Structure formats: C-alpha cells, structure tokens
Amino acid sequence: MANVITDETIDYVGILAKLELSEEEKEQAKKDMANMLDYIDMLNELDTEGVEPMSHVFPVHNVFREDIVVNGDTRDQILKNAPEQKDGSFMVPKTVD
C-alpha cells in the first residue's frame, strides 16, 4: 500500500513538534513517514492468531517492594531543628497576606 504524505501533513506535524523545517527537510520527512507507514502496513499483514498480548517482552512480574515503615515516627527528633514549632509542626513566618 503506497502511503502518500502531503505537504499539509508535514506542516501540521511540524507545528505540533514546534519544528521549522526547510524544504529539503520536509521532503526527507515525507519519505521517512511514508517508509514508517509502509512498514506498519507490512506488520499488519502478519498472522498473529494465537499470540497472547503482552505488555513487556521479558517475563516481568510485580517488582514493587512491600510498603513497610522502617524509620518510624521521628517527628520529635526532626522538630529539634525547628527554630519555632507549634502542635508538632514547623512554624514559619507568614508570606502571603
């Protein structure tokens, strides 16, 4: 399938990407985009019957660690550095009227 990329398409993509392309760059971009679309068309012809969808090429399972508190409540120790404190919080000067 011949994918024809128009000048308007290239101009629109240039606007979206905030690119200023010369005429030579526009012609090269048209060829590159057409090649990409041709490749996608070729991939669409592949028989994927029986192939399970995947989100990653490697067999990655849940890699998150358990959410375990390791340092506990050190509020009093942290507030020792505060010049002023009130109700277990740092007190700072008012910055907005």
Short mmCIF file of C-alpha atoms in Angstrom, two decimals:
data_model
loop_
_atom_site.label_atom_id
_atom_site.label_comp_id
_atom_site.label_asym_id
_atom_site.label_seq_id
_atom_site.Cartn_x
_atom_site.Cartn_y
_atom_site.Cartn_z
CA MET A 1 0.00 0.00 0.00
CA ALA A 2 1.51 3.30 -1.02
CA ASN A 3 1.29 5.82 1.78
CA VAL A 4 1.37 9.34 0.42
CA ILE A 5 2.21 12.04 2.92
CA THR A 6 1.08 15.50 1.86
CA ASP A 7 2.82 18.83 2.45
CA GLU A 8 -0.07 19.79 4.72
CA THR A 9 0.58 16.74 6.89
CA ILE A 10 4.26 17.62 7.20
CA ASP A 11 3.42 21.25 8.02
CA TYR A 12 0.91 20.12 10.66
CA VAL A 13 3.37 17.69 12.26
CA GLY A 14 5.99 20.46 12.20
CA ILE A 15 3.61 22.77 14.06
CA LEU A 16 2.82 20.09 16.63
CA ALA A 17 6.52 19.33 17.14
CA LYS A 18 7.40 23.05 17.10
CA LEU A 19 9.88 22.50 14.26
CA GLU A 20 10.82 24.79 11.44
CA LEU A 21 11.78 22.57 8.52
CA SER A 22 13.48 23.61 5.30
CA GLU A 23 12.07 22.35 2.02
CA GLU A 24 14.76 19.64 1.87
CA GLU A 25 13.94 18.53 5.41
CA LYS A 26 10.24 18.45 4.57
CA GLU A 27 10.88 16.20 1.57
CA GLN A 28 13.05 13.88 3.66
CA ALA A 29 10.41 13.82 6.42
CA LYS A 30 7.74 12.90 3.84
CA LYS A 31 9.86 9.98 2.63
CA ASP A 32 10.64 8.86 6.20
CA MET A 33 6.99 8.99 7.28
CA ALA A 34 5.89 7.10 4.18
CA ASN A 35 8.51 4.43 4.91
CA MET A 36 7.29 4.13 8.51
CA LEU A 37 3.68 3.75 7.41
CA ASP A 38 4.68 1.17 4.78
CA TYR A 39 6.47 -0.80 7.49
CA ILE A 40 3.41 -0.66 9.73
CA ASP A 41 1.29 -1.92 6.83
CA MET A 42 3.73 -4.80 6.42
CA LEU A 43 3.45 -5.62 10.14
CA ASN A 44 -0.34 -5.57 9.88
CA GLU A 45 -0.12 -8.40 7.34
CA LEU A 46 1.48 -10.74 9.89
CA ASP A 47 -0.62 -13.60 11.25
CA THR A 48 -0.87 -13.05 14.99
CA GLU A 49 -3.53 -15.68 15.61
CA GLY A 50 -2.82 -17.46 18.88
CA VAL A 51 -0.21 -14.91 20.04
CA GLU A 52 -1.03 -13.62 23.50
CA PRO A 53 -0.88 -9.86 24.01
CA MET A 54 1.94 -8.70 26.26
CA SER A 55 2.93 -5.52 27.97
CA HIS A 56 6.64 -6.33 28.11
CA VAL A 57 8.93 -8.59 26.12
CA PHE A 58 10.52 -10.03 29.26
CA PRO A 59 8.56 -12.05 31.83
CA VAL A 60 8.39 -9.23 34.38
CA HIS A 61 6.18 -9.74 37.38
CA ASN A 62 5.33 -7.38 40.20
CA VAL A 63 8.67 -5.81 41.07
CA PHE A 64 7.36 -3.49 43.76
CA ARG A 65 8.69 -3.90 47.27
CA GLU A 66 6.43 -4.23 50.26
CA ASP A 67 5.44 -0.89 51.79
CA ILE A 68 6.97 -1.33 55.23
CA VAL A 69 7.78 1.57 57.55
CA VAL A 70 11.42 1.26 58.53
CA ASN A 71 12.23 4.52 60.31
CA GLY A 72 9.05 5.06 62.30
CA ASP A 73 7.84 8.32 63.76
CA THR A 74 10.78 10.66 64.32
CA ARG A 75 8.78 13.87 64.48
CA ASP A 76 10.26 14.95 67.81
CA GLN A 77 13.79 14.39 66.55
CA ILE A 78 13.07 16.34 63.33
CA LEU A 79 11.44 19.22 65.21
CA LYS A 80 14.59 19.67 67.32
CA ASN A 81 15.96 21.56 64.28
CA ALA A 82 12.97 23.91 64.08
CA PRO A 83 13.55 27.46 65.34
CA GLU A 84 9.85 27.53 66.27
CA GLN A 85 7.20 24.82 66.42
CA LYS A 86 3.52 24.57 67.17
CA ASP A 87 1.31 21.48 67.50
CA GLY A 88 4.02 19.16 66.15
CA SER A 89 4.73 21.27 63.05
CA PHE A 90 7.30 23.83 61.93
CA MET A 91 6.21 27.43 62.41
CA VAL A 92 7.31 29.78 59.65
CA PRO A 93 6.72 33.48 59.05
CA LYS A 94 3.59 34.40 57.14
CA THR A 95 4.49 35.01 53.49
CA VAL A 96 1.09 35.84 51.96
CA ASP A 97 -1.33 38.48 53.17
#
